[in-house]
Amino acid sequence: YKVFTPNIKLLDEFNLQVNNDNLIIITAFELSKKQDIIFYSDDICCKTIARQICGLNVTSIGDIELNKDDFYKGYIYHQFENDNDMATFYENPNENTLNLLINQYAILKSSRGEVVDKIKWNGELNVSINPRNFKSNMFGTVKPLDDIQACAFDSIQNNDITVLIGKAGCGKTTLPLSYICQMLETQKYKKCYIVYHFETLKGAKQLGFVKGDTQTKILETGSLGNILSSKFGDRQQVERMLASGTLEIIPTANIRGTQFNSDDMLFLTEAQDVDTYTLKTIVQRCEDGCKILLEGDILEQSDLNTSDLGLPKMIDVFKNYK
């Protein structure tokens, strides 16, 4: 990032009012005289002024492709060049030699390529992680299957917010649900809200055309019913949890009247479908202490408008915070 000081005189030359948008546009105009730039915006007025008055090369933000290589994953791999390099790292635990963000993980490899440790930078120290297994009557004992899952276990246990992204079958749904069951059975949390974005396939029935209350409609028509039934064993178990009040399913359309308390857990599934405004609204309704878990497969989506995706925006906003 670079900081620029706007040339206020240019506003008079272009007969533009003094406001933030115009200051950004004239700053971009000055920069365009020195190098080729592209002005990104989805604001119609801003785009028009930049293109028609200042002659800038303008592109919509929605046209930007999500760069999967640059996407923040929350972890890196690091291989030491030699044993001395590894020794120096461990002798200086308070130095962020790997340039990690706060709570970013590093899977460390020896010079021979063997994984020797998994650490995270907590803002002051490089800390080795050794997450506990998830244990519940529903799921039994769930253990990390690889180094990346170990990082996910640690994040779920210790962070207020965890976002799990990956392909189908990677555990991004099973891990949160097994943790949720453990917390409910041990009464560490009183209730879990599963927030679900009901998005039908083209030509499929809408919720209003199906008999039953909202919970029945969601369980019978959306993918969430199949997901929960397969993870919990059967539909009856899901219904028992709903009846007991330890589990509640809320469509995103009904989120405005909901408050998530400090002793609640919030699990947002299929989060790649949720837009920025909705996701921001959901998070704002969580009290301090509420455990927030999100899962989605955003990296596998190729047909979505990246300017309105909530998950990439949320990750970008919250990364590097404790």
C-alpha positions as semicolon CSV with decimal commas, in nm:
position;residue;x (nm);y (nm);z (nm)
1;Y;0,000;0,000;0,000
2;K;0,107;0,357;-0,068
3;V;-0,022;0,684;0,077
4;F;-0,081;0,976;-0,159
5;T;-0,160;1,341;-0,091
6;P;-0,435;1,465;-0,327
7;N;-0,367;1,768;-0,545
8;I;-0,669;1,981;-0,447
9;K;-0,610;2,221;-0,738
10;L;-0,704;1,946;-0,983
11;L;-1,060;1,951;-0,845
12;D;-1,102;2,307;-0,979
13;E;-0,951;2,213;-1,314
14;F;-1,205;1,933;-1,357
15;N;-1,484;2,137;-1,191
16;L;-1,535;1,867;-0,926
17;Q;-1,666;1,903;-0,573
18;V;-1,447;1,829;-0,272
19;N;-1,544;1,481;-0,151
20;N;-1,365;1,155;-0,084
21;D;-1,451;0,990;-0,416
22;N;-1,327;1,285;-0,621
23;L;-1,008;1,311;-0,417
24;I;-0,937;0,945;-0,491
25;I;-1,011;0,997;-0,863
26;I;-0,780;1,296;-0,906
27;T;-0,506;1,115;-0,715
28;A;-0,542;0,824;-0,955
29;F;-0,537;1,071;-1,246
30;E;-0,205;1,218;-1,131
31;L;-0,059;0,871;-1,089
32;S;-0,177;0,773;-1,437
33;K;0,050;1,039;-1,588
34;K;0,352;0,853;-1,447
35;Q;0,250;0,490;-1,497
36;D;-0,027;0,273;-1,642
37;I;-0,302;0,212;-1,386
38;I;-0,649;0,056;-1,372
39;F;-0,915;0,229;-1,163
40;Y;-1,141;-0,027;-0,991
41;S;-1,486;0,068;-0,864
42;D;-1,847;-0,053;-0,865
43;D;-1,985;0,294;-0,787
44;I;-2,160;0,413;-1,105
45;C;-2,102;0,784;-1,038
46;C;-1,739;0,728;-0,943
47;K;-1,677;0,516;-1,253
48;T;-1,841;0,775;-1,479
49;I;-1,630;1,064;-1,347
50;A;-1,311;0,862;-1,361
51;R;-1,375;0,746;-1,719
52;Q;-1,558;1,037;-1,882
53;I;-1,398;1,336;-1,708
54;C;-1,050;1,213;-1,613
55;G;-1,004;0,959;-1,894
56;L;-0,895;0,675;-1,666
57;N;-0,897;0,308;-1,756
58;V;-1,190;0,191;-1,541
59;T;-1,289;-0,166;-1,450
60;S;-1,560;-0,298;-1,219
61;I;-1,451;-0,469;-0,899
62;G;-1,685;-0,753;-0,988
63;D;-1,464;-0,829;-1,288
64;I;-1,165;-0,908;-1,064
65;E;-1,095;-1,279;-1,051
66;L;-1,026;-1,435;-0,713
67;N;-0,656;-1,523;-0,716
68;K;-0,644;-1,859;-0,544
69;D;-0,266;-1,847;-0,510
70;D;-0,279;-1,521;-0,315
71;F;-0,577;-1,620;-0,099
72;Y;-0,494;-1,603;0,273
73;K;-0,516;-1,957;0,409
74;G;-0,410;-1,893;0,769
75;Y;-0,101;-2,113;0,744
76;I;0,224;-2,150;0,552
77;Y;0,484;-2,420;0,502
78;H;0,844;-2,332;0,591
79;Q;1,147;-2,551;0,528
80;F;1,472;-2,474;0,711
81;E;1,783;-2,460;0,499
82;N;1,992;-2,651;0,753
83;D;2,008;-2,751;1,120
84;N;2,175;-2,424;1,219
85;D;1,891;-2,231;1,059
86;M;1,642;-2,437;1,263
87;A;1,841;-2,388;1,583
88;T;1,852;-2,012;1,535
89;F;1,475;-2,006;1,491
90;Y;1,410;-2,189;1,818
91;E;1,668;-1,983;2,006
92;N;1,471;-1,667;1,924
93;P;1,104;-1,749;1,991
94;N;1,013;-1,382;2,038
95;E;1,129;-1,287;1,687
96;N;0,882;-1,313;1,402
97;T;1,142;-1,436;1,158
98;L;0,881;-1,600;0,934
99;N;0,683;-1,274;0,903
100;L;0,363;-1,441;1,019
101;L;0,044;-1,251;1,091
102;I;-0,105;-1,281;1,439
103;N;-0,246;-1,635;1,482
104;Q;-0,110;-1,745;1,146
105;Y;0,028;-2,098;1,154
106;A;0,353;-2,233;1,014
107;I;0,411;-2,600;0,939
108;L;0,786;-2,636;0,984
109;K;0,999;-2,879;0,787
110;S;1,360;-2,982;0,835
111;S;1,614;-2,938;0,559
112;R;1,529;-3,297;0,461
113;G;1,161;-3,211;0,412
114;E;1,025;-3,382;0,725
115;V;0,758;-3,200;0,928
116;V;0,915;-3,124;1,267
117;D;0,670;-2,884;1,428
118;K;0,357;-2,674;1,390
119;I;0,366;-2,325;1,541
120;K;0,169;-2,002;1,540
121;W;0,273;-1,642;1,601
122;N;0,062;-1,498;1,883
123;G;0,188;-1,143;1,842
124;E;0,471;-1,188;2,091
125;L;0,602;-1,543;2,057
126;N;0,623;-1,837;1,820
127;V;0,418;-2,101;2,005
128;S;0,412;-2,473;1,926
129;I;0,061;-2,613;1,898
130;N;-0,063;-2,949;2,025
131;P;-0,442;-2,939;1,992
132;R;-0,665;-3,175;2,187
133;N;-0,886;-3,429;2,011
134;F;-1,261;-3,368;1,993
135;K;-1,459;-3,618;2,199
136;S;-1,837;-3,662;2,206
137;N;-2,095;-3,938;2,228
138;M;-2,221;-3,838;1,885
139;F;-1,892;-3,848;1,696
140;G;-1,664;-4,045;1,929
141;T;-1,301;-3,933;1,924
142;V;-1,209;-3,715;1,626
143;K;-0,837;-3,664;1,563
144;P;-0,653;-3,441;1,314
145;L;-0,574;-3,643;1,003
146;D;-0,293;-3,418;0,883
147;D;-0,093;-3,109;0,975
148;I;-0,341;-2,862;0,828
149;Q;-0,628;-3,020;1,022
150;A;-0,415;-2,989;1,337
151;C;-0,401;-2,614;1,275
152;A;-0,777;-2,614;1,224
153;F;-0,829;-2,800;1,555
154;D;-0,616;-2,542;1,736
155;S;-0,800;-2,251;1,580
156;I;-1,144;-2,394;1,660
157;Q;-1,044;-2,451;2,023
158;N;-0,868;-2,120;2,085
159;N;-0,998;-1,852;1,847
160;D;-1,326;-1,660;1,858
161;I;-1,361;-1,693;1,481
162;T;-1,252;-1,981;1,258
163;V;-1,312;-2,004;0,884
164;L;-1,261;-2,344;0,721
165;I;-1,230;-2,355;0,343
166;G;-1,169;-2,657;0,126
167;K;-1,300;-2,918;-0,112
168;A;-1,575;-3,165;-0,028
169;G;-1,450;-3,436;0,207
170;C;-1,171;-3,233;0,369
171;G;-1,348;-3,220;0,705
172;K;-1,458;-2,857;0,703
173;T;-1,809;-2,959;0,820
174;T;-1,727;-3,261;1,034
175;L;-1,463;-3,087;1,247
176;P;-1,687;-2,798;1,362
177;L;-1,984;-3,029;1,425
178;S;-1,774;-3,270;1,633
179;Y;-1,644;-2,977;1,838
180;I;-1,997;-2,838;1,875
181;C;-2,125;-3,172;2,005
182;Q;-1,841;-3,192;2,257
183;M;-1,913;-2,841;2,385
184;L;-2,288;-2,906;2,413
185;E;-2,241;-3,240;2,591
186;T;-1,995;-3,088;2,840
187;Q;-2,219;-2,779;2,871
188;K;-1,930;-2,544;2,792
189;Y;-2,181;-2,372;2,563
190;K;-2,558;-2,378;2,603
191;K;-2,672;-2,368;2,244
192;C;-2,559;-2,386;1,884
193;Y;-2,721;-2,182;1,609
194;I;-2,672;-2,315;1,259
195;V;-2,719;-2,030;1,015
196;Y;-2,800;-2,148;0,668
197;H;-2,833;-1,964;0,339
198;F;-3,119;-2,132;0,154
199;E;-3,024;-2,120;-0,212
200;T;-3,225;-2,345;-0,442
201;L;-3,102;-2,481;-0,770
202;K;-3,250;-2,346;-1,091
203;G;-3,607;-2,476;-1,128
204;A;-3,623;-2,619;-0,774
205;K;-3,911;-2,552;-0,536
206;Q;-3,901;-2,254;-0,302
207;L;-3,954;-2,296;0,073
208;G;-4,307;-2,155;0,057
209;F;-4,424;-2,437;-0,172
210;V;-4,336;-2,713;0,075
211;K;-4,563;-2,822;0,361
212;G;-4,454;-2,777;0,723
213;D;-4,288;-2,516;0,939
214;T;-3,957;-2,347;0,858
215;Q;-3,742;-2,614;1,026
216;T;-3,919;-2,893;0,838
217;K;-3,887;-2,711;0,508
218;I;-3,515;-2,657;0,556
219;L;-3,447;-3,016;0,659
220;E;-3,652;-3,162;0,373
221;T;-3,572;-2,934;0,080
222;G;-3,225;-2,791;0,128
223;S;-2,889;-2,963;0,139
224;L;-2,856;-2,879;0,509
225;G;-3,100;-3,153;0,608
226;N;-2,890;-3,415;0,430
227;I;-2,567;-3,270;0,573
228;L;-2,688;-3,278;0,933
229;S;-2,857;-3,617;0,903
230;S;-2,544;-3,776;0,758
231;K;-2,314;-3,619;1,019
232;F;-2,538;-3,684;1,321
233;G;-2,641;-4,034;1,212
234;D;-3,008;-3,982;1,127
235;R;-3,282;-3,724;1,090
236;Q;-3,439;-3,816;1,426
237;Q;-3,125;-3,717;1,616
238;V;-3,129;-3,376;1,451
239;E;-3,496;-3,334;1,540
240;R;-3,429;-3,434;1,903
241;M;-3,158;-3,169;1,932
242;L;-3,393;-2,911;1,780
243;A;-3,669;-3,010;2,022
244;S;-3,437;-2,988;2,324
245;G;-3,335;-2,635;2,234
246;T;-2,961;-2,709;2,213
247;L;-2,974;-2,668;1,835
248;E;-3,156;-2,410;1,627
249;I;-3,147;-2,355;1,252
250;I;-3,191;-2,000;1,125
251;P;-3,209;-1,903;0,756
252;T;-3,009;-1,590;0,675
253;A;-3,335;-1,423;0,574
254;N;-3,445;-1,431;0,940
255;I;-3,118;-1,313;1,093
256;R;-3,224;-0,958;1,179
257;G;-3,425;-1,051;1,487
258;T;-3,163;-1,283;1,633
259;Q;-2,900;-1,222;1,901
260;F;-2,618;-1,471;1,965
261;N;-2,513;-1,469;2,330
262;S;-2,170;-1,515;2,488
263;D;-2,251;-1,878;2,579
264;D;-2,374;-1,965;2,227
265;M;-2,198;-2,114;1,927
266;L;-2,270;-1,997;1,574
267;F;-2,202;-2,229;1,280
268;L;-2,248;-2,082;0,934
269;T;-2,246;-2,358;0,675
270;E;-2,213;-2,314;0,297
271;A;-2,080;-1,968;0,377
272;Q;-1,952;-1,914;0,023
273;D;-2,311;-1,827;-0,074
274;V;-2,344;-1,540;0,175
275;D;-2,290;-1,183;0,055
276;T;-2,083;-0,924;0,241
277;Y;-2,376;-0,731;0,390
278;T;-2,546;-1,044;0,525
279;L;-2,227;-1,185;0,674
280;K;-2,148;-0,851;0,840
281;T;-2,501;-0,845;0,984
282;I;-2,458;-1,197;1,125
283;V;-2,125;-1,120;1,294
284;Q;-2,257;-0,795;1,442
285;R;-2,522;-0,995;1,626
286;C;-2,265;-1,201;1,816
287;E;-2,181;-1,101;2,173
288;D;-1,823;-1,116;2,297
289;G;-1,746;-1,479;2,379
290;C;-1,970;-1,631;2,115
291;K;-1,782;-1,902;1,924
292;I;-1,810;-1,833;1,550
293;L;-1,739;-2,114;1,301
294;L;-1,778;-2,080;0,925
295;E;-1,723;-2,327;0,643
296;G;-1,740;-2,302;0,266
297;D;-1,569;-2,398;-0,059
298;I;-1,502;-2,050;-0,198
299;L;-1,180;-2,161;-0,370
300;E;-1,380;-2,402;-0,583
301;Q;-1,632;-2,141;-0,698
302;S;-1,570;-1,999;-1,043
303;D;-1,910;-1,843;-1,121
304;L;-1,953;-1,601;-0,831
305;N;-1,928;-1,222;-0,827
306;T;-1,617;-1,173;-0,616
307;S;-1,709;-0,813;-0,530
308;D;-2,003;-0,934;-0,321
309;L;-1,855;-1,241;-0,152
310;G;-1,863;-1,219;0,225
311;L;-1,598;-1,479;0,313
312;P;-1,297;-1,322;0,134
313;K;-1,395;-0,983;0,276
314;M;-1,431;-1,122;0,628
315;I;-1,097;-1,302;0,611
316;D;-0,925;-0,988;0,486
317;V;-1,078;-0,777;0,764
318;F;-1,012;-1,014;1,056
319;K;-0,671;-1,161;0,966
320;N;-0,382;-1,039;1,185
321;Y;-0,613;-0,986;1,484
322;K;-0,591;-1,194;1,800
